[in-house]
Structures are given as structure tokens and as C-alpha cells.
mmCIF file of C-alpha atoms in Angstrom:
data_model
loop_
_atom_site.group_PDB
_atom_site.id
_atom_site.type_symbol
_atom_site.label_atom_id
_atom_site.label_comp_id
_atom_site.label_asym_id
_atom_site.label_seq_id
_atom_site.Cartn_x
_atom_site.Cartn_y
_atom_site.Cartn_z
ATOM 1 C CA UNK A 20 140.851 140.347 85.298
ATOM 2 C CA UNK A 21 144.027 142.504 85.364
ATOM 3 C CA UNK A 22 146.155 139.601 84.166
ATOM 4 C CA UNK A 23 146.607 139.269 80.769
ATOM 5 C CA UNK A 24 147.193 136.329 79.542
ATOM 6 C CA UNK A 25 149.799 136.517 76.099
ATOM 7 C CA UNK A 26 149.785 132.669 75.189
ATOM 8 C CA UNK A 27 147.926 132.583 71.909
ATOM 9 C CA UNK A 28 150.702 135.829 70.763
ATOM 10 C CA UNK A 29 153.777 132.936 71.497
ATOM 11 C CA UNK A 30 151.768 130.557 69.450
ATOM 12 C CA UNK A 31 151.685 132.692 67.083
ATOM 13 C CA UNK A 32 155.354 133.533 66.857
ATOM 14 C CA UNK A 33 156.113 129.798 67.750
ATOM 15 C CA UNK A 34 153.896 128.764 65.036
ATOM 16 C CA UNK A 35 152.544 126.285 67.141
ATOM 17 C CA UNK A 36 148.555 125.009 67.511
ATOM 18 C CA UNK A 37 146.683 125.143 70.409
ATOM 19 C CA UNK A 38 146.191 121.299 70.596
ATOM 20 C CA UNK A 39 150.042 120.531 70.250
ATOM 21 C CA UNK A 40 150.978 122.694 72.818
ATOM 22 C CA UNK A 41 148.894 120.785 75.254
ATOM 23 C CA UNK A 42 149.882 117.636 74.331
ATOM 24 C CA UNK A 43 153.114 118.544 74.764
ATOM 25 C CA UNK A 44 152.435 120.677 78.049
ATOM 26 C CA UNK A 45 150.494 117.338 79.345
ATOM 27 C CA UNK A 46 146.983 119.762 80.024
ATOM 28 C CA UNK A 47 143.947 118.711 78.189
ATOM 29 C CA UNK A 48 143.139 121.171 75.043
ATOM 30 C CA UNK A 49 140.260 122.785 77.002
ATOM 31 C CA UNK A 50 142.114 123.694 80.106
ATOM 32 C CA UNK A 51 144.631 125.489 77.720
ATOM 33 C CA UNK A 52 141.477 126.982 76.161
ATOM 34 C CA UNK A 53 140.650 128.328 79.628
ATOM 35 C CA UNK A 54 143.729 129.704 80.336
ATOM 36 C CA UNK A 55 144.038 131.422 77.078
ATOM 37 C CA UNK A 56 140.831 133.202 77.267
ATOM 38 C CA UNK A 57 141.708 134.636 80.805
ATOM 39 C CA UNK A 58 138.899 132.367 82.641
ATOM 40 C CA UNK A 59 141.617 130.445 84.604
ATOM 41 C CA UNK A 60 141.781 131.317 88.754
ATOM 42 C CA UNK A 61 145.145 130.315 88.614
ATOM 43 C CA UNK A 62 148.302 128.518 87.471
ATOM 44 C CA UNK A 63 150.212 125.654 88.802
ATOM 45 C CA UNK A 64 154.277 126.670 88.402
ATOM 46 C CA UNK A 65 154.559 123.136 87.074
ATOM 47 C CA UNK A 66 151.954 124.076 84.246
ATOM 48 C CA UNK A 67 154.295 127.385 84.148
ATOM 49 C CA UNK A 68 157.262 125.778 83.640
ATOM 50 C CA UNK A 69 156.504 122.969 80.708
ATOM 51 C CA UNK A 70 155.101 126.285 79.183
ATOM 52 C CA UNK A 71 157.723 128.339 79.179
ATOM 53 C CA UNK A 72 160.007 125.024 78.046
ATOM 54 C CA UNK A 73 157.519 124.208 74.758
ATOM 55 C CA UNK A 74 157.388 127.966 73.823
ATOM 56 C CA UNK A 75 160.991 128.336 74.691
ATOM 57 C CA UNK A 76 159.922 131.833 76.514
ATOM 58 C CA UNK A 77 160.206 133.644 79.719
ATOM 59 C CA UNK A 78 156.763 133.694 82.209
ATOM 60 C CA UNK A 79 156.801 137.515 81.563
ATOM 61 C CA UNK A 80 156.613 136.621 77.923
ATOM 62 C CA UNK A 81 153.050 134.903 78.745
ATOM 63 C CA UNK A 82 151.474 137.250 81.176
ATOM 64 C CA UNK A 83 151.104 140.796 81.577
ATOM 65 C CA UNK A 84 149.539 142.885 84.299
ATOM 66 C CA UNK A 85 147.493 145.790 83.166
ATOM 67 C CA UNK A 86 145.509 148.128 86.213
ATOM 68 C CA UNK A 87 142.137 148.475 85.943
ATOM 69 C CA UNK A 88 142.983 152.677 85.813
ATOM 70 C CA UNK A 89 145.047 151.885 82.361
ATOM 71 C CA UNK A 90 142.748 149.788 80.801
ATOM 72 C CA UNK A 91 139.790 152.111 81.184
ATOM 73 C CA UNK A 92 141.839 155.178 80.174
ATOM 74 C CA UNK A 93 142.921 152.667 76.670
ATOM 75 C CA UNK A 94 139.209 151.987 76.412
ATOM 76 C CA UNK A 95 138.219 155.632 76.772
ATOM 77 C CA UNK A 96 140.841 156.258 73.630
ATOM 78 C CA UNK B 1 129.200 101.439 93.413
ATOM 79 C CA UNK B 2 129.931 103.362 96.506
ATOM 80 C CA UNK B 3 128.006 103.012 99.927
ATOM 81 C CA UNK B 4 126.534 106.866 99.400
ATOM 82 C CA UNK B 5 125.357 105.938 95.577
ATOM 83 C CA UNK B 6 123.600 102.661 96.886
ATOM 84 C CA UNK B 7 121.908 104.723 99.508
ATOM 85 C CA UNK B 8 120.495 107.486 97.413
ATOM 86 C CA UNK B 9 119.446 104.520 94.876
ATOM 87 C CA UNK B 10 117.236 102.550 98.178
ATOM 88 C CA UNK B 11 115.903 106.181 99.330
ATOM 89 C CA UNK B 12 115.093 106.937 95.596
ATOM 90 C CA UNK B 13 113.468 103.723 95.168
ATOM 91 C CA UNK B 14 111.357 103.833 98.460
ATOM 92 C CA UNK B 15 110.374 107.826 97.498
ATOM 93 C CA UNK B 16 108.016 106.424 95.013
ATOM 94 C CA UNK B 17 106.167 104.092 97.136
ATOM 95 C CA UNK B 18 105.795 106.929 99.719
ATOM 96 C CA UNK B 19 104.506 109.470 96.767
ATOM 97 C CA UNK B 20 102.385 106.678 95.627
ATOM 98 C CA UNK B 21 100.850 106.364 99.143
ATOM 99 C CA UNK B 22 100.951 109.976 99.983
ATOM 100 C CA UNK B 23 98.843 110.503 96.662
ATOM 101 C CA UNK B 24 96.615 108.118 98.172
ATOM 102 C CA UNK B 25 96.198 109.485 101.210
ATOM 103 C CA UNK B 26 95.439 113.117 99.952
ATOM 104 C CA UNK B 27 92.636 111.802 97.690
ATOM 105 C CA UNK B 28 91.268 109.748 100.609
ATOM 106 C CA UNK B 29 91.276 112.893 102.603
ATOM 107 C CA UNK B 30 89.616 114.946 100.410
ATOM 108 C CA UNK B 31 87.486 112.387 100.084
ATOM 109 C CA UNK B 32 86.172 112.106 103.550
ATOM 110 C CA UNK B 33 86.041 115.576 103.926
ATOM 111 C CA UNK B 34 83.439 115.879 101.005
ATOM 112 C CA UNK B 35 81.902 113.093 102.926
ATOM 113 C CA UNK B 36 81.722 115.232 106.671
ATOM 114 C CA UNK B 37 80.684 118.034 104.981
ATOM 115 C CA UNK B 38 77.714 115.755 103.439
ATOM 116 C CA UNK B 39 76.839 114.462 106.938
ATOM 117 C CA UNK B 40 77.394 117.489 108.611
ATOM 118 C CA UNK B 41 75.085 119.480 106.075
ATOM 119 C CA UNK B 42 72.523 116.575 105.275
ATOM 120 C CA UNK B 43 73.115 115.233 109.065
ATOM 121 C CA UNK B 44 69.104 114.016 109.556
ATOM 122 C CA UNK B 45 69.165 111.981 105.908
ATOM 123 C CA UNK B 46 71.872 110.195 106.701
ATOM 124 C CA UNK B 47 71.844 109.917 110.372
ATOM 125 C CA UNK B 48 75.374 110.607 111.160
ATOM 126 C CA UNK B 49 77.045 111.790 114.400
ATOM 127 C CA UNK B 50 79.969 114.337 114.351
ATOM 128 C CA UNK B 51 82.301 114.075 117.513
ATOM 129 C CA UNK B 52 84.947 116.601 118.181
ATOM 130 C CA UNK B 53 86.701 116.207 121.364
ATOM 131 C CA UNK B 54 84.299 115.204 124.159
ATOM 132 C CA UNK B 55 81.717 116.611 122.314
ATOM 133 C CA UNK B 56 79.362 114.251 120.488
ATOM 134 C CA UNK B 57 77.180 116.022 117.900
ATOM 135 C CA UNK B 58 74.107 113.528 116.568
ATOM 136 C CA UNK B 59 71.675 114.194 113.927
ATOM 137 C CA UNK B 60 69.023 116.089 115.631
ATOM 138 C CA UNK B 61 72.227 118.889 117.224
ATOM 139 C CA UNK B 62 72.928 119.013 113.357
ATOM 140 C CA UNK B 63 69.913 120.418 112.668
ATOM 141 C CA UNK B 64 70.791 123.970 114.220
ATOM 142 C CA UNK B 65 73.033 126.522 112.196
ATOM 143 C CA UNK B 66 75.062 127.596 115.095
ATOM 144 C CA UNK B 67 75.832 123.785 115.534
ATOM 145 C CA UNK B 68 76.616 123.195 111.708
ATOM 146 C CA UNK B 69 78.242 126.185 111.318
ATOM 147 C CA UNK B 70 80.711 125.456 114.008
ATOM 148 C CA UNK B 71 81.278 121.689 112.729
ATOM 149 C CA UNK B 72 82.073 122.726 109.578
ATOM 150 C CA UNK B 73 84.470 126.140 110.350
ATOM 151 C CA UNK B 74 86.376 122.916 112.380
ATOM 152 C CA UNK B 75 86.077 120.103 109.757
ATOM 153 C CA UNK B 76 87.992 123.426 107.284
ATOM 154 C CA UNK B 77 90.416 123.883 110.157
ATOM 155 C CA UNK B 78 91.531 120.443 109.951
ATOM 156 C CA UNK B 79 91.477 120.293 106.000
ATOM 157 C CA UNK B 80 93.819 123.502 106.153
ATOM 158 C CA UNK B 81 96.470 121.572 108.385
ATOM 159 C CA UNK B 82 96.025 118.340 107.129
ATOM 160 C CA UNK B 83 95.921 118.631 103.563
ATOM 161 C CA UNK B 84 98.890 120.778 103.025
ATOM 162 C CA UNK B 85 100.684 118.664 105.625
ATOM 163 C CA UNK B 86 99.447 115.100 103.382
ATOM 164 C CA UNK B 87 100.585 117.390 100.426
ATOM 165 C CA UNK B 88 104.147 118.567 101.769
ATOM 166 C CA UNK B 89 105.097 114.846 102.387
ATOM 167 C CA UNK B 90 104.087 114.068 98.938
ATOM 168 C CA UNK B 91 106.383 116.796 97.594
ATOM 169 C CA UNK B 92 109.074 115.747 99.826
ATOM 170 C CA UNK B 93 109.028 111.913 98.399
ATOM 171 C CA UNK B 94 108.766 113.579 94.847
ATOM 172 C CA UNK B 95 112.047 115.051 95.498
ATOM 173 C CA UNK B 96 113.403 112.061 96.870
ATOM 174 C CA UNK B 97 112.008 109.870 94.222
ATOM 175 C CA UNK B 98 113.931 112.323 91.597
ATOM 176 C CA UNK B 99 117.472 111.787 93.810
ATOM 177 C CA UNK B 100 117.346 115.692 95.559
ATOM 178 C CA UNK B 101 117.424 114.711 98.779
ATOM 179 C CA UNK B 102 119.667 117.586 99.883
ATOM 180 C CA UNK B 103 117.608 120.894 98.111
ATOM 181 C CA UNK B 104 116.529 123.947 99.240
ATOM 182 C CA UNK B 105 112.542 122.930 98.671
ATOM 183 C CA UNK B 106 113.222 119.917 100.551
ATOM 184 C CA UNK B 107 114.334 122.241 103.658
ATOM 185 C CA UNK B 108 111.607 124.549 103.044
ATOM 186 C CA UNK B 109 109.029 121.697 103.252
ATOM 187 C CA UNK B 110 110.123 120.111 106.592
ATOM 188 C CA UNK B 111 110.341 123.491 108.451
ATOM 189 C CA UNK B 112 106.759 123.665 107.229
ATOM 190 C CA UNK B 113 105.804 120.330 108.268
ATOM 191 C CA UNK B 114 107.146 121.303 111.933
ATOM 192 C CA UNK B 115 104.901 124.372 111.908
ATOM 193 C CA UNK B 116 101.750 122.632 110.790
ATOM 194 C CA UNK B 117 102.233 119.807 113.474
ATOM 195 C CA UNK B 118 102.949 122.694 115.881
ATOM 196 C CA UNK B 119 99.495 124.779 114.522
ATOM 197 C CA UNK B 120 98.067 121.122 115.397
ATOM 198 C CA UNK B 121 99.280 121.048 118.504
ATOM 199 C CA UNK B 122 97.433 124.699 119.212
ATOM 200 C CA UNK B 123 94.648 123.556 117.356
ATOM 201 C CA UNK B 124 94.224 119.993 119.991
ATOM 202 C CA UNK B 125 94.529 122.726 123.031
ATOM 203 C CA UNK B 126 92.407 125.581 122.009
ATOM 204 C CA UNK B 127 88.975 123.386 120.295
ATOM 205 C CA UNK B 128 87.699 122.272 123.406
ATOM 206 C CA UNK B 129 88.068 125.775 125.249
ATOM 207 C CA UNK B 130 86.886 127.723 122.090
ATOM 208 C CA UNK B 131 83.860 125.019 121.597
ATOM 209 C CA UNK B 132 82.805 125.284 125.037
ATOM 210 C CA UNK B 133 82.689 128.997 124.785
ATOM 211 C CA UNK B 134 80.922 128.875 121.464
ATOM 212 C CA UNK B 135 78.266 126.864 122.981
ATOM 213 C CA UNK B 136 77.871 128.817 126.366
ATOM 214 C CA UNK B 137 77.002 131.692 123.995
ATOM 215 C CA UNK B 138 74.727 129.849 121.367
ATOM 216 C CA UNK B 139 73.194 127.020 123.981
ATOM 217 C CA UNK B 140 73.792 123.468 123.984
ATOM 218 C CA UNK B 141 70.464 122.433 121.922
ATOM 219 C CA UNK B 142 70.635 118.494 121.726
ATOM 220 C CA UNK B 143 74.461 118.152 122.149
ATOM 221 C CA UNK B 144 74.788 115.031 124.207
ATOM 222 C CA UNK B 145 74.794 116.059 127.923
ATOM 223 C CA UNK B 146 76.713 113.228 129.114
ATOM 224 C CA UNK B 147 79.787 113.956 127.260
ATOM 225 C CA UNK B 148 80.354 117.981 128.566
ATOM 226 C CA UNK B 149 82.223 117.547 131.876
ATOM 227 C CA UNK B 150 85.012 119.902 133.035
ATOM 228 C CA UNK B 151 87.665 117.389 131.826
ATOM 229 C CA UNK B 152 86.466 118.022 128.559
ATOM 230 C CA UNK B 153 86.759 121.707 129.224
ATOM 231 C CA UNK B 154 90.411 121.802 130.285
ATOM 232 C CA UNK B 155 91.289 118.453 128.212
ATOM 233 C CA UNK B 156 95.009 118.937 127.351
ATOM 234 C CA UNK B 157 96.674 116.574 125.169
ATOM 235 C CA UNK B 158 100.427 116.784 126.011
ATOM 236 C CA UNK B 159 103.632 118.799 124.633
ATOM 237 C CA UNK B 160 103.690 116.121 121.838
ATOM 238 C CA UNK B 161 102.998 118.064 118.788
ATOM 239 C CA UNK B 162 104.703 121.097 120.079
ATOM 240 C CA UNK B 163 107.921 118.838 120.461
ATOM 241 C CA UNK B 164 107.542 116.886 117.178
ATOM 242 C CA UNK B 165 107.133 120.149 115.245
ATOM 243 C CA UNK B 166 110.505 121.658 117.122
ATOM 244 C CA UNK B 167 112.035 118.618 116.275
ATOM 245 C CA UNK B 168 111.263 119.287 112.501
ATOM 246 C CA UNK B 169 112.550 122.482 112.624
ATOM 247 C CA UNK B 170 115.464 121.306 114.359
ATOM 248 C CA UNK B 171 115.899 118.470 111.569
ATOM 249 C CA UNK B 172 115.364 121.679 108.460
ATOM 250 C CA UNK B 173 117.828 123.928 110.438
ATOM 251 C CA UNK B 174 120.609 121.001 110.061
ATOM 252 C CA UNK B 175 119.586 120.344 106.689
ATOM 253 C CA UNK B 176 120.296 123.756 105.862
ATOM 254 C CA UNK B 177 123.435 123.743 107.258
ATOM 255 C CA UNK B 178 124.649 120.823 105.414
ATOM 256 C CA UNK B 179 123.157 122.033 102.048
ATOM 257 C CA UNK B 180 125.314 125.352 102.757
ATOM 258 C CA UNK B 181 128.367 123.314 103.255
ATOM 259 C CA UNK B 182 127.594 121.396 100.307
ATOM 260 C CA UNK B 183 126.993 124.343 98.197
ATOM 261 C CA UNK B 184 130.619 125.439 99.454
ATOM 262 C CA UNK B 185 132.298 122.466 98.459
ATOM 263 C CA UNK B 186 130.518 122.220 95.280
ATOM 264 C CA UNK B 187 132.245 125.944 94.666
ATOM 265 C CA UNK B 188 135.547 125.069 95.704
ATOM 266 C CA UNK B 189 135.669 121.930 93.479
ATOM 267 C CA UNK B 190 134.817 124.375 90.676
ATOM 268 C CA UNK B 191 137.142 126.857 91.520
ATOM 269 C CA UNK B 192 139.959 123.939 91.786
ATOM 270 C CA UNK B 193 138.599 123.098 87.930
ATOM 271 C CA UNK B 194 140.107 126.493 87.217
ATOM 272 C CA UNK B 195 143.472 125.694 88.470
ATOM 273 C CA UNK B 196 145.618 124.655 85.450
#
């Protein structure tokens, strides 16, 4: 998918575990696992939002788009 | 318990008995077709008397080839639409009895009921033309004169099989259609497990 999805990189800098952050989002530890891993279809903007409050971050923070043209040519290097 | 989950349970629960009987049927089938074959083949012995349509074929009409040969290519004809048919409904209950009552084999199996009762159908118009016209060539030896009369020439059973069968079809078609849609929703309830 050309998303990217950054969460477990403001976990990291949060210093925060997977399973707190859900509890604290209110999303079950294996939808957070889904969205991590890029396997989500999509994201509520409530999800969004306790996300960005928890990790104290901006959605841009948390996703990134990359084209399918630059992430061959990264591949390729 | 919902209304749909008490109904699956009753059809489930009935779906045995009807593979149970099914079963029963099929091995009662194949066991009076080993029996016609035994009269038809060892007619004098055991003095039996075949009768398709209006024809009536006793012991001593058995005792020509052309007549046994023709009794037994029609006792095969009927195994080859009645067994499978005996057998389809048995795999249809065996679904049933395991709760798929909406699957793809399930569809498969009534569109092929609906073609065997339509074969039938043929089968009940074109025996007593194709027998007559077997016998014209080979001769009527001992086959009871009484019972060969026009009527039995043209005899012509009705559109019954041909509009059961269509009706089968009919009933797999809309099967189909709701196993598609169910299919569907199945994907969009996974796709919605993906939302987060």
C-alpha cells in the first residue's frame, strides 16, 4: 500500500508499548496490530484523533505517503 | 437463539433422516436393478415379465437377444438417471445435515437434479417411439400383441418433467444469486473488520 504507516517509530520515541497505547486509544491490541503493520483499509478520524492525543503528535507524524515509482526506485538502490 | 439459527438447527436435524433414507433408497435401487438384470437375463428360470410402457415382455419374448438386449440398454438408461438423481439428493441432505445449506455444491446439485428430471422427461417421450421402431426392424417375436396399439405408439406423458426440471433450475439460478449476495456481504463485513 502507498501509505505508510509510522506508529510503532512514535512508540518508540514516546516510549510507549503497543498494548498501553490501545488501552488508552480504547482499540483492542490486535486492531492496533493491524494498523501498524499496514493491513488496515482504513481509519476512523475518531481512532485518529485519541492517537494523535496519547502520542501527543500530529497525523502527518503517523502516516506517510510514498508512490509506488519511489519505492521501487529505493528498492532498486 | 434467533429464528434463522433455530431454522438451520430443524433443517440440519431433518438432513439426516433424508440422507438416512436417501442411502436407503440408492441401495434398494441398485438392488432391484441387479434383480431386472437377473430376470431379464435368466427370464425362463424365473418366469418374470418385463413391461416398459405398453409393452409387456414375458418369459418366452426374453428368450430372443434383440428382445434382451433392448430391455437391458433401457433398464441402464434408467439406472443412469435414477441413480445419480437418488445419489444427488443424498449429497444435498449431506450438506444440509453438516449446516451448508447455502454452498456452491448445493447449487451445482439442484441444477443437476432439474436436468436429470428433464433427460426423464425425454426419456418418457422418446421409449415408446424408439421401442416401436426397434421392434418394426427386429420383429415382434412373442411380445404380447394385445398391448401394441397406436396409443402406445404416440403415448405422451405430459410437460410434467420438463416443467419440474425448469423449475429446479429456476430454484439453483436463485440460489446462486443469493449465495453471490451472501458472498458480498460476507466481504464487506470483513472489509468493515479493517476499519479501525
Amino acid at each position: 500500500m502507498a501509505i505508510v504507516v509510522n506508529v510503532d517509530v512514535m512508540l518508540a520515541r514516546r516510549k510507549m508499548r503497543l498494548n498501553e497505547l490501545a488501552e488508552r486509544v480504547g482499540i483492542t491490541p490486535q486492531n492496533l496490530s493491524v494498523l501498524k503493520t499496514g493491513k488496515a483499509r482504513a481509519i476512523r478520524f475518531s481512532t485518529l484523533e485519541k492517537l494523535c492525543e496519547v502520542l501527543e503528535c500530529q497525523p502527518g507524524d503517523l502516516f506517510a505517503f510514498e508512490s509506488a515509482a519511489v519505492s521501487g526506485k529505493d528498492a532498486a538502490a | 437463539m434467533d429464528v434463522t439459527t433455530n431454522q438451520v438447527e430443524r433443517v440440519m436435524r431433518a438432513s439426516v433422516w433424508g440422507r438416512r433414507i436417501a442411502t436407503f433408497v440408492i441401495a434398494l435401487m441398485v438392488a432391484g436393478l441387479i434383480w431386472a438384470v437377473l430376470v431379464v437375463v435368466a427370464a425362463p428360470q424365473l418366469g418374470g415379465r418385463v413391461k416398459i410402457g405398453e409393452y409387456v415382455f414375458t418369459a418366452a419374448a426374453l428368450q430372443s437377444w434383440a428382445v434382451k438386449s433392448w430391455v437391458l440398454l433401457f433398464i441402464a438408461l434408467v439406472a443412469a438417471l435414477g441413480l445419480p438423481f437418488a445419489y444427488l439428493l443424498r449429497s444435498i441432505f449431506a450438506n444440509l445435515a453438516r449446516g451448508e445449506i447455502f454452498c456452491h455444491p448445493n447449487v451445482r446439485h439442484i441444477r443437476s437434479l432439474g436436468l436429470l428430471i428433464i433427460a426423464g422427461g425425454a426419456l418418457q417421450i422418446l421409449a415408446p417411439i424408439a421401442t416401436t421402431a426397434y421392434f418394426m426392424v427386429v420383429g415382434y417375436g412373442n411380445i404380447s400383441q394385445r398391448e401394441i396399439t397406436q396409443d402406445a405408439v404416440y403415448s405422451f406423458n405430459g410437460i410434467e418433467p420438463f416443467a419440474y426440471g425448469a423449475l429446479m433450475i429456476l430454484l439453483s439460478w436463485i440460489m446462486a444469486v443469493g449465495l453471490g449476495v451472501r458472498e458480498d456481504a460476507e466481504n464487506l463485513r470483513h472489509e468493515a473488520e479493517l476499519v479501525i
